[in-house]
XYZ file of C-alpha atoms in Angstrom:
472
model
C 114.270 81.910 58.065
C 113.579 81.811 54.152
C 110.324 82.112 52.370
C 109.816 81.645 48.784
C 107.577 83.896 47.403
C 106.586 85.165 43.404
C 108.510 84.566 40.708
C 109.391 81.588 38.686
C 108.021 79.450 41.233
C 104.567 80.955 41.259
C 104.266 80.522 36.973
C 105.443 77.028 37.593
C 102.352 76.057 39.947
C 99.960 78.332 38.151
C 100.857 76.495 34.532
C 100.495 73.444 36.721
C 96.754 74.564 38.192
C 95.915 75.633 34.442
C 96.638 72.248 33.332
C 94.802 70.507 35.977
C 91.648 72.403 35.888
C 91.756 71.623 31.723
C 89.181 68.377 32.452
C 91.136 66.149 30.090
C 94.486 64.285 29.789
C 97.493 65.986 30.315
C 100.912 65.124 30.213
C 103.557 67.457 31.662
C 107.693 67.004 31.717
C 109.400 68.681 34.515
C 112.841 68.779 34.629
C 116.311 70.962 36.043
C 119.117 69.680 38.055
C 119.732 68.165 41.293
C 118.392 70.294 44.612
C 116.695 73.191 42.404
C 113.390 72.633 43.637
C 111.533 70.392 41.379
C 110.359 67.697 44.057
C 109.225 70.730 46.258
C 107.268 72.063 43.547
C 105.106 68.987 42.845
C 104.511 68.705 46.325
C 102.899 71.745 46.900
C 101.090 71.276 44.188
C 99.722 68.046 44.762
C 98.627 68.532 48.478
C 95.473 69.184 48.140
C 94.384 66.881 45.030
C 93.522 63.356 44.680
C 97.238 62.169 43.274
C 99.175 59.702 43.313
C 103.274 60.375 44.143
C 106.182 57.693 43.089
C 109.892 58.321 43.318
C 112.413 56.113 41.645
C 114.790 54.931 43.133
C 118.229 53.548 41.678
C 117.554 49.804 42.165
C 116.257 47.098 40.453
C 113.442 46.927 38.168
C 111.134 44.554 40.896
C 111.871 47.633 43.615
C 110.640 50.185 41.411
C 107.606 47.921 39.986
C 107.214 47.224 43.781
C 107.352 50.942 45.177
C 104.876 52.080 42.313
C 102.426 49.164 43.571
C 102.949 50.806 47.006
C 101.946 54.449 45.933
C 98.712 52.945 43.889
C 97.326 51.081 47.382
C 97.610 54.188 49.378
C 95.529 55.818 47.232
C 93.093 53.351 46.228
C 91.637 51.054 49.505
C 90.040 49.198 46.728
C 93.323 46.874 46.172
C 94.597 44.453 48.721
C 97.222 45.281 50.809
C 99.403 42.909 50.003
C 99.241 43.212 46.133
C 101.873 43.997 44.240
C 101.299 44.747 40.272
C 102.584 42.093 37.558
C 103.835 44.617 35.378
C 104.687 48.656 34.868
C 101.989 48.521 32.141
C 99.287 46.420 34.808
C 99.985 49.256 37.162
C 99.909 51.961 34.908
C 96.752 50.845 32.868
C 95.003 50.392 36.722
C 96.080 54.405 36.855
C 94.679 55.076 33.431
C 91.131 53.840 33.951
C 90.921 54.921 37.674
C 91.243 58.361 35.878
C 88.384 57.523 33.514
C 85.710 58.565 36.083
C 87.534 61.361 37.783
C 90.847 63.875 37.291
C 93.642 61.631 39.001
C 97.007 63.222 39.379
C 100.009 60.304 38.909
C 103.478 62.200 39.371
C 106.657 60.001 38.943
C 109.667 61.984 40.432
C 113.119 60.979 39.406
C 111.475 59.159 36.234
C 114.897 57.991 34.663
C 115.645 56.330 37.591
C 112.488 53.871 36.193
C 113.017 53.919 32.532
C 116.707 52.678 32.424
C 115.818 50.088 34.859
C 112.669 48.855 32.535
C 113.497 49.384 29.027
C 110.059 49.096 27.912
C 108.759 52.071 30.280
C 108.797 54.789 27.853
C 107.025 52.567 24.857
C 104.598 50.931 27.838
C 103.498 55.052 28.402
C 103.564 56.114 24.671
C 100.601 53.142 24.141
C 98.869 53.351 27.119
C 98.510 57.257 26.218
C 97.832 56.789 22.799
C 94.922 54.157 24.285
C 92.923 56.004 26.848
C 93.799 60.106 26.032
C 90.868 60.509 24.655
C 88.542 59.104 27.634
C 91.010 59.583 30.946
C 91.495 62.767 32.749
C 94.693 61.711 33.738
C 97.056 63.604 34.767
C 100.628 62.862 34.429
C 103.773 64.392 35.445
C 107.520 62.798 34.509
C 110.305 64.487 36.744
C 114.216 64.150 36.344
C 117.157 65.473 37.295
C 119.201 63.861 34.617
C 118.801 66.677 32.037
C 120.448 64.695 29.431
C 118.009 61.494 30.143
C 114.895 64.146 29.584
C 116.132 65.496 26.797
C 117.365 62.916 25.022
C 114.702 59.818 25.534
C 111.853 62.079 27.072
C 111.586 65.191 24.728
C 113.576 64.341 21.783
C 112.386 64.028 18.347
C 113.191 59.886 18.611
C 112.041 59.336 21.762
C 108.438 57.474 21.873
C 107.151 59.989 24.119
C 107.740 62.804 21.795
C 104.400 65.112 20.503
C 102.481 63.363 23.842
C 103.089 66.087 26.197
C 101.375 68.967 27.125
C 103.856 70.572 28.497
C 107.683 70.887 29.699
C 108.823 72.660 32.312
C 112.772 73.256 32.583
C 113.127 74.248 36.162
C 115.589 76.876 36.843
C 117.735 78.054 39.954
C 116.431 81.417 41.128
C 117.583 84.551 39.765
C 118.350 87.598 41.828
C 114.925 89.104 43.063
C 113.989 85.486 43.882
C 116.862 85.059 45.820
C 115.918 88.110 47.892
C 112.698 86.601 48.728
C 114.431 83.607 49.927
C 116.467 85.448 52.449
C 114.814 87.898 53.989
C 116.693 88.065 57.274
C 120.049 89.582 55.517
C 121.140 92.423 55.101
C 121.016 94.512 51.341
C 124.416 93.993 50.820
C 124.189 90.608 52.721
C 121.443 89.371 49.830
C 123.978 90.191 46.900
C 126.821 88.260 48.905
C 124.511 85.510 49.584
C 123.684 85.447 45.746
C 127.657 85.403 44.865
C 128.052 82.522 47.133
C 125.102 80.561 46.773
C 123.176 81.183 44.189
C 119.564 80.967 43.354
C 119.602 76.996 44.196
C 116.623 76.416 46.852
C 118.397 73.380 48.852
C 121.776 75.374 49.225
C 119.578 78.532 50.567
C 118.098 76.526 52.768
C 121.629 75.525 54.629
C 122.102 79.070 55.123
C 121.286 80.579 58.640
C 119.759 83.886 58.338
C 120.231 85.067 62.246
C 124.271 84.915 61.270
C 126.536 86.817 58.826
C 127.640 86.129 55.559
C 130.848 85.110 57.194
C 129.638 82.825 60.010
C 127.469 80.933 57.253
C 130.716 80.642 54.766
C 132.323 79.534 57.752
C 129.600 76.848 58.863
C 129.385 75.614 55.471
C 132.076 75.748 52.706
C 134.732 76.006 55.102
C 133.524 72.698 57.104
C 134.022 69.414 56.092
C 130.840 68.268 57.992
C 128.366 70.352 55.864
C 126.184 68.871 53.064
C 127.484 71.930 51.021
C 131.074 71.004 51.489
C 130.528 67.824 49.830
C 127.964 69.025 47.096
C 129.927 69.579 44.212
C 132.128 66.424 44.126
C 128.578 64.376 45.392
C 126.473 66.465 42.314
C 129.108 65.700 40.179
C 129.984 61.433 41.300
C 126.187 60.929 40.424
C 126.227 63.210 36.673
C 129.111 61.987 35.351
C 131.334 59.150 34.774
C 134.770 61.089 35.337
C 134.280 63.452 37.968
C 138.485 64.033 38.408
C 138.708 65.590 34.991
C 135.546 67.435 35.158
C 137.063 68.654 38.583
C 140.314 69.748 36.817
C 137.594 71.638 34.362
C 136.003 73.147 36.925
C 138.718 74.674 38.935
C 140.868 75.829 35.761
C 138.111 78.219 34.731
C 136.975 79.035 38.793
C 140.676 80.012 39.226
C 140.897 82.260 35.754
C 141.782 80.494 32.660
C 138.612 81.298 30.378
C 139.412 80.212 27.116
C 140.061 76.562 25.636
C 144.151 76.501 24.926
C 144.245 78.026 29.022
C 141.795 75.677 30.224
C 143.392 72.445 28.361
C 146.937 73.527 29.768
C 146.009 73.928 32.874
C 144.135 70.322 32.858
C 146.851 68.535 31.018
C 144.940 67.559 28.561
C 144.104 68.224 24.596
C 141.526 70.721 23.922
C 139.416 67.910 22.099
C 139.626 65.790 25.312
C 138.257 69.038 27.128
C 135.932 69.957 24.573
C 133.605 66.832 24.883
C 134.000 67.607 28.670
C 132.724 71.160 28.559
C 129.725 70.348 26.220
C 128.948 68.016 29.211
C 129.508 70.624 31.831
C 127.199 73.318 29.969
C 124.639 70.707 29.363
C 124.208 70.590 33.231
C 124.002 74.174 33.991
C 127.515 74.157 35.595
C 129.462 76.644 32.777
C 128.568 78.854 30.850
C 129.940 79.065 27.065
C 130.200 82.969 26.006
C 131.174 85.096 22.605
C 131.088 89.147 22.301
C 128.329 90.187 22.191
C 126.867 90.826 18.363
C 129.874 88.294 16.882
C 129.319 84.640 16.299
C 132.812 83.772 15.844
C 134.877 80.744 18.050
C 138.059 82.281 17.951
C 136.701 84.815 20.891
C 134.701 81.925 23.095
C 135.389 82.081 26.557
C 134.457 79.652 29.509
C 132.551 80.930 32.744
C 131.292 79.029 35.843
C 127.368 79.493 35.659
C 126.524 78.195 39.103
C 127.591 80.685 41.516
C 127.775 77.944 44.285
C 130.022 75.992 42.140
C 132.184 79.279 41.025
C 132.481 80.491 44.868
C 133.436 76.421 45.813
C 135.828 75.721 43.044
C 137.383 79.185 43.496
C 138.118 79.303 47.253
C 137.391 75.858 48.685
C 140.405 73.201 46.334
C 143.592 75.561 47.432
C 142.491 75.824 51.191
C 141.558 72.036 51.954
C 144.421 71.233 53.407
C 143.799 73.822 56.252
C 140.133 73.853 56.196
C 140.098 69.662 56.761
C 142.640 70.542 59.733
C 139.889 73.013 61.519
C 141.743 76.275 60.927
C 137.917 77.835 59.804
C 139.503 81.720 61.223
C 142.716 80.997 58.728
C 140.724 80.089 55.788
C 138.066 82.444 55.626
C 140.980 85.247 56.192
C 142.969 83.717 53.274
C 139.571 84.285 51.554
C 138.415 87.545 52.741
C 140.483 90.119 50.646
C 139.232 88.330 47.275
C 135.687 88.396 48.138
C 135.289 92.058 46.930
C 136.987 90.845 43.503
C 134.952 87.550 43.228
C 132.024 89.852 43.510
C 132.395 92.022 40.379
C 131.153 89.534 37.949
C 128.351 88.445 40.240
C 127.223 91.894 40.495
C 127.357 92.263 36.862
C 124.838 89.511 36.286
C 122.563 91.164 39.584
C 123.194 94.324 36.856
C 121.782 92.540 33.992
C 118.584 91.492 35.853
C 117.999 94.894 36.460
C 118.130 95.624 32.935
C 116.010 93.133 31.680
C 113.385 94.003 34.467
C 113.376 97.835 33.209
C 112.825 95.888 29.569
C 109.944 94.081 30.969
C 108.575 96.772 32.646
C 108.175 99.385 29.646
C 111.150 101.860 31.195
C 114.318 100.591 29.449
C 115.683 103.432 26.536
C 115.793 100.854 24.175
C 114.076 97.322 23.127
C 116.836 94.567 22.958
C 116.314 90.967 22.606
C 119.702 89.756 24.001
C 122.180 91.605 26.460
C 125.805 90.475 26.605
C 129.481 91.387 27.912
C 131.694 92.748 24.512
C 135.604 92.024 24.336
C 138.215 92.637 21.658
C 140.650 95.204 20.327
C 140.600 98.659 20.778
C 142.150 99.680 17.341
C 142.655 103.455 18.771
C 145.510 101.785 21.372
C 145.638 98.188 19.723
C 145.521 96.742 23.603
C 142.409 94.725 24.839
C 138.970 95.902 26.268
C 136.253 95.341 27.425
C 132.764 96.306 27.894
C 130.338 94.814 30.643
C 127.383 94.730 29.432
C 126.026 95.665 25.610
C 122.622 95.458 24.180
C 121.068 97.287 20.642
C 117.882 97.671 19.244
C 118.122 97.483 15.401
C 121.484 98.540 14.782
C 120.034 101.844 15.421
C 120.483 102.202 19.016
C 122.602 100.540 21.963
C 123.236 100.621 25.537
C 126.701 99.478 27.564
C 126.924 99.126 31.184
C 130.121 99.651 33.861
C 129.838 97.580 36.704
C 131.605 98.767 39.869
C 131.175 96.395 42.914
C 133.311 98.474 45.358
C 133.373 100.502 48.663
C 134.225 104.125 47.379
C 132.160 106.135 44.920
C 132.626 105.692 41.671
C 134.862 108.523 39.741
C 134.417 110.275 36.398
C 137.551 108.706 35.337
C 135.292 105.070 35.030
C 132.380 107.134 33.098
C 134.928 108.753 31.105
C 136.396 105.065 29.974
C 132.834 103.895 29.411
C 132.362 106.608 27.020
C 135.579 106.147 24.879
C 134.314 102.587 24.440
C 131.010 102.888 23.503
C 132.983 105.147 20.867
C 134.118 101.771 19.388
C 130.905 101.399 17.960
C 128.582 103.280 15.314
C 124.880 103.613 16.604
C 122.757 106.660 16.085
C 121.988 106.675 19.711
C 123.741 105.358 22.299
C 122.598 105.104 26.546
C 125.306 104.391 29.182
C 124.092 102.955 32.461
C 127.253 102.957 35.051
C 126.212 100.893 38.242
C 127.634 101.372 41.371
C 128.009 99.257 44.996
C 128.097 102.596 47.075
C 127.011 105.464 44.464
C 129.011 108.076 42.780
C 131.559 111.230 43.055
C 130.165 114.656 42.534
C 132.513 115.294 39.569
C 130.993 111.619 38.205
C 127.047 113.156 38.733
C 128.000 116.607 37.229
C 129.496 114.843 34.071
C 126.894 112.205 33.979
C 124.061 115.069 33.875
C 126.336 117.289 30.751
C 126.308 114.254 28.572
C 122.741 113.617 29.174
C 122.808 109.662 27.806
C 123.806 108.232 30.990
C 122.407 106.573 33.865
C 123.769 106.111 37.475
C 122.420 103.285 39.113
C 123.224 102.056 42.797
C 122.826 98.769 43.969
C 119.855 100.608 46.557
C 118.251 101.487 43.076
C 118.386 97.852 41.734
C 116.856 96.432 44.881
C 114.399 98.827 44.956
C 113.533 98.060 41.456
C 113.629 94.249 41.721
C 112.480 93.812 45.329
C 110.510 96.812 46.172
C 109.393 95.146 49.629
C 113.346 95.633 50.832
């Protein structure tokens, strides 16, 4: 049903083939979190190369010592059967020098996994590189999904691996175009939905059946207890962290609308300190997403988002209906759901928004050249009430762009261009572009003002997809 194709994906294998084709040691990190693909990337490209694959397992140090003995025989006849290696550094050194004669790939998925079992591990490597990288054409890959682990005693300034590798890889979920790729079967609209519920995470996409709707998969998966998906976020989250009830409480305050830290904190029940030192956590894993107006550095302003739109959709719909979901009632649920979904989806189609964006950037056709786009918020002066802008980027100080986003069913009026205009007014640039994107496209009066101003741009979501997935 899905097929990944282009992308991140295909830079990922092709800095992998670049490094293996470089005829001398190499040392690559690979890391991202749980399910995003990283496992199926060394795979394919290891399939058709003399390598040597060993996943760690949480167990003792003797099972792992014993496993990696296991993954050395298959590939080299040359040891008994029944041997088993003395040592990590025995077996590793035997990988070392079979690599002096020939280019030998050794990949060790779920490497922390190994190193907090054997405290010596990452010293053992640091020598045994620092011995033979000069005269082995070894190849070696470390993999983990414990991003802190990596960072920390992988590719950290103190760790005894640091300045060895040759390169790090920090494996991300799909973005939008990606995501398209991956579901080919659905419909346009379908592939945005799929996008808000999923996101770009390869093992999630996978659950999802592309010969049904949207709403037979949400059915089939988030609103069944039996599903792998159903029990994701509470599984991701037993094996991250050591406190997954608070981090839950985290979660769900900001998936059900409080966005800054005094909201969040209250609605947890516990001081913003406490919660602080949770979020850092939470952000460090790719789960939220910490946010300021755009162009201001202040704290006073940060708000809290959910990053991971299979955690936002999950937190947001799936806590307050498990009482009828875990009694079967799938038809009640998804109708208590239903009538938010078009809501849910405006910030998810913001993001699709800012892909298309940085796409024109990349391709030479955006008005101006930004290095960072970003969502604005604060006080209109003119009426002293809030606002907000939904996406902002500038070149120089000289010249900006904003964005309206409008994820809904009926045209879009001039009354939205006409508030996008008064604030981009907030601001002083000598030029100023206004893209307003639309679900469905746009009212005559909206076109005929759009084309007097002559600054602005009306996207539809057909225009983004055509621009980001031109095969669709």
């Amino acid at each position: 049903m899905m097929k990944e194709t282009g992308g991140a994906a295909e830079r990922e294998l092709q800095t992998l083939e670049r490094l293996f084709y470089s005829d001398h040691f190499e040392f690559a990190v690979i890391y991202g979190r749980r399910r995003v693909g990283k496992t199926a990337l060394i795979s394919h490209f290891i399939q058709d190369k003399d390598a040597i694959y060993f996943m760690g397992v949480e167990s003792s140090e003797k099972q792992n010592l014993e496993n990696l003995s296991k993954s050395i025989m298959e590939y080299s006849s040359r040891i008994e059967a029944e041997t088993s290696f003395l040592s990590f550094q025995a077996a590793l050194e035997y990988v070392f020098r079979l690599a002096e004669k020939k280019r030998v790939i050794l990949a060790i998925d779920e490497y922390p996994y190994v190193a907090r079992t054997s405290k010596s591990l990452a010293s053992t490597l640091q020598l045994l590189i620092d011995k033979y990288k000069e005269s082995s054409k070894l190849m070696l890959i470390l993999c983990g999904s414990s991003m802190s682990y990596m960072e920390d005693q992988v590719l950290a300034y103190k760790a005894p691996l640091y300045g060895r590798r040759t390169a790090q890889m920090k494996i991300q979920p799909f973005d939008f175009a990606e995501t398209c790729r991956y579901c080919q079967h659905f419909s346009p609209e379908e592939k945005a939905l799929m996008y808000g519920v999923v996101g770009g995470t390869p093992q999630y996409l996978l659950q999802m059946n592309g010969h049904q709707s949207v709403e037979e998969n949400i059915k089939n998966t988030f609103l069944n207890p039996n599903s792998a998906i159903y029990e994701e976020p509470s599984s991701l989250l037993k094996q991250e962290v050591r406190e997954p009830a608070i981090y839950n409480a985290i979660i769900t305050a900001i998936a059900t609308g409080a966005s800054r830290m005094a909201e969040i904190s209250t609605k947890v029940g516990e001081d913003s300190s406490v919660c602080s030192t949770y979020i850092k956590n939470l952000i460090a894993l790719g789960i939220i997403r910490k946010e300021v107006p755009y162009g201001e550095k202040t704290t006073r302003k940060t708000i809290y988002s959910i990053e991971d739109n299979m955690f936002r959709f999950w937190y947001r719909f799936v806590p307050e209906n498990n009482s009828i979901i875990a009694r079967g009632a799938v038809e009640l649920a998804y109708r208590r759901i239903e009538p938010h979904l078009s809501d849910y989806m405006g910030h998810i189609f913001e993001d699709i928004c800012s892909q298309y964006l940085w796409a024109l950037l990349l391709k030479g056709k955006s008005p101006i050249d930004f290095s960072e786009l970003g969502r604005w918020w604060g006080t209109d002066p003119r009426t002293r009430s809030q606002t907000e802008i939904d996406i902002m980027a500038e070149q120089d100080r000289q010249a900006a762009l904003f964005g309206e986003c409008k994820w809904t069913n009926e045209k879009v009026d001039v009354g939205v261009l006409d508030t996008l205009v008064e604030r981009s007014q907030l601001f002083h640039y000598g030029q100023t572009f206004l893209y307003l994107f639309a679900k469905t496209g746009f009212t005559q009066g909206c076109i005929e003002k759009a084309e007097h101003l002559g600054n602005v741009r009306l996207v539809t979501y057909s225009d983004i997809l055509k621009e980001l997935v031109p095969e669709t």
